[in-house]
Amino acid sequence: MHTITILPGHDRHGNPETFEPLHLRPGDTIAIVGPTGSGKSAFINDIEVFAQGDTATGRRILLNGAPPPEQFVRDPACKPIALITQTTKCLADLTVGEFLAMHLRARKITECDLIERTVALANEFTGEPIRGECRISSLSGGQTRSLLVADAVIISNAPIILLDEVENAGIFRDRVITCLKKTGTSVIFVTHDPLVSLMSDRRIVMGHGAVLAVLEPDGSEAEVLKRVTEIDAYLSSLRERLRSGEVLNETVVAA
Amino acid sequence: MKLIIVAGPPSAGKTAVIRQILRHLPEKSAAYLKIDVIYATEDEEIASEFGIPARKVISGDLCPDHAGIMVLSDALLWAGKEGAEYLIVESAGLCLRCTPYTTESLGIAVLSAIGGTHSPYKMAPMIALADAAVVTRIDLVSQAEKEVFREGIRDVAPDIEIIETNAMVGTGMRYLMKMIDALHEITDAAGITLRGSPPLGVCTVCVGKKQIGWSNHFGVVRRLDSAGSLFRGE
Ligand SMILES: Nc1nc2c(ncn2[C@@H]2O[C@H](COP(=O)(O)OP(=O)(O)OP(=O)(O)O)[C@@H](O)[C@H]2O)c(=O)[nH]1
Ligand SMILES: [Mg+2]
Ligand SMILES: [Zn+2]
Ligand SMILES: [Zn+2]
């Protein structure tokens, strides 16, 4: 079991950050919010490289209370962290099955049901079915993201996943959060998405390159979360109906 | 003087990596030399961005790595006169057969993670004779491909230091900077030699004979069925 601790650094002008050491335990979800340029990506990059005061932010990241062993930082196959960004792509011209098999080979894993399990999990995350025979290059953005998250959980077996603005269309964010919680995976979302922000256990607010606040839900946002969940389900259903060729000519009751 | 030699295919991210190195080094402690075949502008960019002495050499009809070796001792003198503590050489490394790394230097191979999972094999000498392989554009590829790429480098050079980075941001560079901080002063500039063996002799293609087929040539000839499967540059 891994606990990640984030120790404060400083903002863009060198003023120290004031947050208490932040612990990320198995199954925790954290959302990072803030305007563009506020330091959200720098925050998760710090975690990804296990910064030791040697990045622009001066933060330090500990694994189980200490700086992690070098191999955990350097060898992607030992690293407990998987980072998936908007720009992360599978470049190989392979089928989904071949791609996952390539990853298994690189890790020298021989369990043969992992490919099916990964594809099945990816399909829980997206409404557009992915099959093992699909070519990677023909997957949509949502399908690719879903596959990469499933690959991180099942094949990389990464206890910590960092998702940099991957909420965009075609992926059921609520299911990703619920599933990752179930598997004990810790997740940090950089997000502009109300559903992801409200569903997370904690919310970090960024500004001027620093953590401005760490918010913990006290139940006061429950009603808004309920409403956002309904709106999200409504939008998903519209998306599915449009995809199947329906005309949406019903009357809509104003909210 | 300390010597850092950076090589890698076109657009691999060599200059991006060098910018990160320059940000790490004490201000104005380095001189920069770019060796390219046809065209280069980095010397002007680096000079104006970092305020350090910078020059370029266009190798034209010479292999850029050969041109680099020819000018290197002059370049060390030039960097010394400019008061630099480090000389950073960026080589276009176009032919993938030669390598520019010398003794008494830190040799850095830069390769791009989006080059495809076979690219480490295609650049075997450039990687195998280097001290560090810096893999750029790690921000753009999936975890699976990162791991496969790393395995490829390990196959070619089992003991090399591998540094994966988004060179635009400088993530993961700390281990490269450690190597740079541990770099020794050149002790005997006149005794510096190439690490790898240069390509064999001069073949008759080099001197301008255009006919195809080994039977039209003499000196060093090669038949189809005498080829090996991987060349590491020793
Ligand atoms: N996303 C991303 N872009 C990069 C990275 N490294 C370099 N680039 C971009 O790739 C382009 C080429 O990088 P350079 O550093 O100029 O490459 P080079 O090897 O010096 O190129 P030549 O000297 O012209 O052969 C630039 O536009 C860089 O901004 C990286 O790690 N990630
Ligand atoms: Mg360049
Ligand atoms: Zn050459
Ligand atoms: Zn020749």
Tab-separated table of C-alpha atoms in Angstrom, chain A:
chain	number	residue	atom	x	y	z
A	1	MET	CA	0.000	0.000	0.000
A	2	HIS	CA	1.349	3.410	-0.918
A	3	THR	CA	0.879	6.745	0.772
A	4	ILE	CA	2.075	9.792	-1.106
A	5	THR	CA	2.843	12.947	0.868
A	6	ILE	CA	3.038	16.343	-0.782
A	7	LEU	CA	5.078	18.963	1.099
A	8	PRO	CA	4.570	22.658	0.349
A	9	GLY	CA	6.910	24.656	-1.902
A	10	HIS	CA	6.440	28.216	-3.089
A	11	ASP	CA	4.390	30.207	-5.585
A	12	ARG	CA	5.656	31.858	-8.758
A	13	HIS	CA	6.976	34.861	-6.810
A	14	GLY	CA	8.790	32.707	-4.269
A	15	ASN	CA	6.246	33.128	-1.438
A	16	PRO	CA	5.920	29.908	0.575
A	17	GLU	CA	2.803	27.767	0.229
A	18	THR	CA	0.848	27.416	3.449
A	19	PHE	CA	-0.979	24.094	3.147
A	20	GLU	CA	-0.446	21.288	5.678
A	21	PRO	CA	1.415	18.220	4.319
A	22	LEU	CA	-1.093	16.499	2.070
A	23	HIS	CA	-1.452	12.716	2.250
A	24	LEU	CA	-2.811	10.672	-0.631
A	25	ARG	CA	-3.910	7.222	0.521
A	26	PRO	CA	-5.161	4.217	-1.473
A	27	GLY	CA	-8.578	4.950	-2.988
A	28	ASP	CA	-8.398	8.735	-2.396
A	29	THR	CA	-9.568	11.011	-5.176
A	30	ILE	CA	-8.386	14.585	-5.399
A	31	ALA	CA	-9.491	17.204	-7.911
A	32	ILE	CA	-7.185	20.068	-8.824
A	33	VAL	CA	-8.991	23.183	-9.978
A	34	GLY	CA	-7.888	26.671	-10.942
A	35	PRO	CA	-7.636	28.964	-13.939
A	36	THR	CA	-5.367	28.228	-16.884
A	37	GLY	CA	-1.759	28.964	-15.938
A	38	SER	CA	-2.401	28.589	-12.195
A	39	GLY	CA	0.041	25.697	-11.840
A	40	LYS	CA	-2.265	22.655	-12.054
A	41	SER	CA	-0.091	20.655	-14.433
A	42	ALA	CA	3.074	21.650	-12.560
A	43	PHE	CA	1.468	20.208	-9.414
A	44	ILE	CA	0.928	16.777	-10.943
A	45	ASN	CA	4.276	16.878	-12.754
A	46	ASP	CA	5.865	17.309	-9.309
A	47	ILE	CA	4.142	14.138	-8.176
A	48	GLU	CA	5.041	12.276	-11.355
A	49	VAL	CA	8.767	12.958	-10.996
A	50	PHE	CA	8.763	12.722	-7.168
A	51	ALA	CA	10.106	16.262	-6.927
A	52	GLN	CA	12.671	16.787	-4.159
A	53	GLY	CA	12.761	20.556	-4.104
A	54	ASP	CA	14.393	20.433	-7.551
A	55	THR	CA	11.484	21.631	-9.700
A	56	ALA	CA	10.249	25.193	-10.286
A	57	THR	CA	7.756	24.876	-7.400
A	58	GLY	CA	10.196	23.700	-4.703
A	59	ARG	CA	7.712	21.033	-3.531
A	60	ARG	CA	8.809	17.683	-2.151
A	61	ILE	CA	6.967	14.413	-2.689
A	62	LEU	CA	7.417	11.481	-0.329
A	63	LEU	CA	6.449	7.847	-0.717
A	64	ASN	CA	5.478	6.217	2.577
A	65	GLY	CA	7.079	9.092	4.452
A	66	ALA	CA	10.469	9.145	2.708
A	67	PRO	CA	11.994	10.066	-0.652
A	68	PRO	CA	11.345	7.000	-2.859
A	69	PRO	CA	14.123	4.651	-4.022
A	70	GLU	CA	15.690	5.751	-7.300
A	71	GLN	CA	14.312	2.794	-9.248
A	72	PHE	CA	10.744	3.780	-8.316
A	73	VAL	CA	11.343	7.170	-9.854
A	74	ARG	CA	13.271	6.162	-12.947
A	75	ASP	CA	12.011	2.842	-14.226
A	76	PRO	CA	8.519	3.236	-15.667
A	77	ALA	CA	7.856	-0.435	-14.937
A	78	CYS	CA	8.572	0.042	-11.189
A	79	LYS	CA	7.016	3.455	-10.856
A	80	PRO	CA	3.848	3.429	-8.757
A	81	ILE	CA	2.429	6.334	-10.768
A	82	ALA	CA	0.775	6.461	-14.189
A	83	LEU	CA	0.230	9.870	-15.799
A	84	ILE	CA	-2.349	10.218	-18.552
A	85	THR	CA	-2.743	13.599	-20.231
A	86	GLN	CA	-4.812	15.085	-23.023
A	87	THR	CA	-1.891	14.533	-25.364
A	88	THR	CA	-1.052	10.948	-24.344
A	89	LYS	CA	-1.440	8.768	-27.416
A	90	CYS	CA	-0.830	5.214	-28.532
A	91	LEU	CA	1.275	5.670	-31.639
A	92	ALA	CA	1.776	2.055	-32.581
A	93	ASP	CA	-0.213	0.841	-35.559
A	94	LEU	CA	-1.559	-2.200	-33.730
A	95	THR	CA	-4.894	-3.656	-32.705
A	96	VAL	CA	-6.082	-3.110	-29.128
A	97	GLY	CA	-5.239	-6.746	-28.328
A	98	GLU	CA	-1.747	-6.518	-29.845
A	99	PHE	CA	-1.096	-3.247	-28.030
A	100	LEU	CA	-1.989	-4.720	-24.638
A	101	ALA	CA	0.007	-7.875	-25.438
A	102	MET	CA	3.022	-5.651	-26.200
A	103	HIS	CA	2.657	-4.035	-22.784
A	104	LEU	CA	2.397	-7.438	-21.085
A	105	ARG	CA	5.538	-8.611	-22.892
A	106	ALA	CA	7.460	-5.512	-21.788
A	107	ARG	CA	6.480	-6.350	-18.201
A	108	LYS	CA	7.185	-10.062	-18.688
A	109	ILE	CA	3.668	-10.902	-17.459
A	110	THR	CA	2.214	-14.142	-18.753
A	111	GLU	CA	-1.289	-14.186	-17.172
A	112	CYS	CA	-3.392	-14.477	-20.286
A	113	ASP	CA	-6.787	-13.174	-19.162
A	114	LEU	CA	-5.425	-9.680	-18.492
A	115	ILE	CA	-6.071	-8.523	-22.055
A	116	GLU	CA	-9.751	-9.402	-21.855
A	117	ARG	CA	-10.051	-7.893	-18.390
A	118	THR	CA	-8.451	-4.668	-19.562
A	119	VAL	CA	-10.749	-4.388	-22.579
A	120	ALA	CA	-13.772	-5.179	-20.389
A	121	LEU	CA	-12.803	-2.477	-17.884
A	122	ALA	CA	-12.213	0.053	-20.676
A	123	ASN	CA	-15.711	-0.713	-21.917
A	124	GLU	CA	-17.134	0.165	-18.510
A	125	PHE	CA	-15.633	3.632	-18.911
A	126	THR	CA	-16.903	4.427	-22.392
A	127	GLY	CA	-20.218	4.192	-24.215
A	128	GLU	CA	-18.540	3.431	-27.545
A	129	PRO	CA	-17.661	-0.283	-27.446
A	130	ILE	CA	-13.978	-1.228	-27.818
A	131	ARG	CA	-13.115	-4.668	-29.211
A	132	GLY	CA	-9.755	-6.421	-29.106
A	133	GLU	CA	-9.616	-6.409	-32.904
A	134	CYS	CA	-10.120	-2.626	-33.222
A	135	ARG	CA	-7.066	-0.781	-34.522
A	136	ILE	CA	-5.709	1.655	-31.941
A	137	SER	CA	-5.498	4.359	-34.598
A	138	SER	CA	-9.260	4.157	-35.226
A	139	LEU	CA	-10.290	4.676	-31.579
A	140	SER	CA	-11.955	7.943	-30.557
A	141	GLY	CA	-10.418	10.200	-27.904
A	142	GLY	CA	-12.820	8.846	-25.269
A	143	GLN	CA	-12.083	5.222	-26.200
A	144	THR	CA	-8.311	5.823	-26.131
A	145	ARG	CA	-8.484	7.507	-22.701
A	146	SER	CA	-10.673	4.675	-21.375
A	147	LEU	CA	-8.225	2.093	-22.665
A	148	LEU	CA	-5.225	3.914	-21.170
A	149	VAL	CA	-6.899	4.174	-17.756
A	150	ALA	CA	-7.844	0.479	-17.846
A	151	ASP	CA	-4.284	-0.390	-18.927
A	152	ALA	CA	-2.885	1.656	-16.006
A	153	VAL	CA	-5.154	-0.129	-13.513
A	154	ILE	CA	-4.840	-3.695	-14.756
A	155	ILE	CA	-1.555	-4.100	-16.616
A	156	SER	CA	0.598	-1.357	-15.036
A	157	ASN	CA	-1.146	-2.136	-11.758
A	158	ALA	CA	-0.382	1.463	-10.793
A	159	PRO	CA	-1.649	2.380	-7.328
A	160	ILE	CA	-1.682	6.073	-8.249
A	161	ILE	CA	-3.096	7.540	-11.443
A	162	LEU	CA	-2.766	11.172	-12.491
A	163	LEU	CA	-5.313	12.355	-15.044
A	164	ASP	CA	-4.584	15.723	-16.639
A	165	GLU	CA	-7.814	17.110	-18.133
A	166	VAL	CA	-9.049	13.878	-19.612
A	167	GLU	CA	-12.719	14.449	-18.803
A	168	ASN	CA	-13.727	15.329	-22.329
A	169	ALA	CA	-16.572	13.536	-24.094
A	170	GLY	CA	-16.917	9.805	-24.480
A	171	ILE	CA	-15.796	8.702	-21.024
A	172	PHE	CA	-18.081	8.143	-18.020
A	173	ARG	CA	-16.177	10.071	-15.367
A	174	ASP	CA	-18.453	8.962	-12.520
A	175	ARG	CA	-17.795	5.300	-13.372
A	176	VAL	CA	-14.053	5.896	-13.588
A	177	ILE	CA	-14.116	7.428	-10.107
A	178	THR	CA	-16.288	4.671	-8.618
A	179	CYS	CA	-14.235	1.909	-10.204
A	180	LEU	CA	-10.877	3.346	-9.182
A	181	LYS	CA	-12.136	3.726	-5.632
A	182	LYS	CA	-13.160	0.065	-5.621
A	183	THR	CA	-9.722	-1.078	-6.768
A	184	GLY	CA	-8.019	1.094	-4.109
A	185	THR	CA	-6.368	3.222	-6.795
A	186	SER	CA	-5.620	6.806	-5.783
A	187	VAL	CA	-6.437	9.374	-8.430
A	188	ILE	CA	-5.619	13.004	-8.942
A	189	PHE	CA	-7.687	14.790	-11.565
A	190	VAL	CA	-6.692	18.103	-13.058
A	191	THR	CA	-10.107	19.232	-14.065
A	192	HIS	CA	-12.538	21.933	-15.131
A	193	ASP	CA	-15.420	19.503	-14.815
A	194	PRO	CA	-18.079	20.130	-12.120
A	195	LEU	CA	-18.987	16.445	-11.750
A	196	VAL	CA	-15.387	15.302	-11.254
A	197	SER	CA	-14.652	18.206	-8.888
A	198	LEU	CA	-17.701	17.550	-6.730
A	199	MET	CA	-17.305	13.759	-6.658
A	200	SER	CA	-13.719	13.930	-5.404
A	201	ASP	CA	-12.867	13.460	-1.720
A	202	ARG	CA	-10.843	16.663	-1.703
A	203	ARG	CA	-10.435	19.666	-3.949
A	204	ILE	CA	-7.225	21.611	-4.317
A	205	VAL	CA	-7.557	25.190	-5.527
A	206	MET	CA	-4.536	26.575	-7.405
A	207	GLY	CA	-3.471	30.143	-8.203
A	208	HIS	CA	-0.175	31.886	-9.131
A	209	GLY	CA	1.608	28.522	-9.172
A	210	ALA	CA	0.640	27.710	-5.569
A	211	VAL	CA	-1.950	25.705	-3.658
A	212	LEU	CA	-4.390	28.340	-2.345
A	213	ALA	CA	-6.771	26.016	-0.502
A	214	VAL	CA	-7.511	22.367	0.166
A	215	LEU	CA	-11.280	21.929	0.412
A	216	GLU	CA	-12.978	18.924	1.964
A	217	PRO	CA	-16.679	18.408	1.242
A	218	ASP	CA	-18.761	18.855	4.409
A	219	GLY	CA	-22.062	17.881	2.801
A	220	SER	CA	-22.967	21.456	1.901
A	221	GLU	CA	-22.475	20.744	-1.811
A	222	ALA	CA	-24.548	17.542	-1.789
A	223	GLU	CA	-27.528	19.109	-3.475
A	224	VAL	CA	-25.474	20.605	-6.259
A	225	LEU	CA	-23.708	17.274	-6.766
A	226	LYS	CA	-27.086	15.533	-7.082
A	227	ARG	CA	-28.228	18.071	-9.671
A	228	VAL	CA	-24.948	17.859	-11.620
A	229	THR	CA	-25.205	14.061	-11.643
A	230	GLU	CA	-28.706	14.304	-13.121
A	231	ILE	CA	-27.618	16.817	-15.737
A	232	ASP	CA	-24.675	14.619	-16.645
A	233	ALA	CA	-26.896	11.546	-17.003
A	234	TYR	CA	-29.309	13.601	-19.129
A	235	LEU	CA	-26.491	14.764	-21.435
A	236	SER	CA	-25.178	11.212	-21.754
A	237	SER	CA	-28.594	9.933	-22.735
A	238	LEU	CA	-28.949	12.702	-25.325
A	239	ARG	CA	-25.529	11.793	-26.698
A	240	GLU	CA	-26.535	8.137	-27.061
A	241	ARG	CA	-29.860	9.023	-28.709
A	242	LEU	CA	-28.220	11.418	-31.167
A	243	ARG	CA	-25.676	8.764	-32.010
A	244	SER	CA	-28.392	6.281	-32.832
A	245	GLY	CA	-30.025	8.762	-35.209
A	246	GLU	CA	-32.950	9.941	-33.110
A	247	VAL	CA	-34.591	13.344	-33.514
A	248	LEU	CA	-34.904	14.978	-30.101
A	249	ASN	CA	-38.221	16.737	-30.597
A	250	GLU	CA	-39.666	16.364	-27.075
A	251	THR	CA	-40.611	19.417	-25.019
A	252	VAL	CA	-38.164	20.372	-22.257
A	253	VAL	CA	-39.278	21.645	-18.869
A	254	ALA	CA	-37.159	24.623	-17.850
A	255	ALA	CA	-34.999	24.002	-14.780
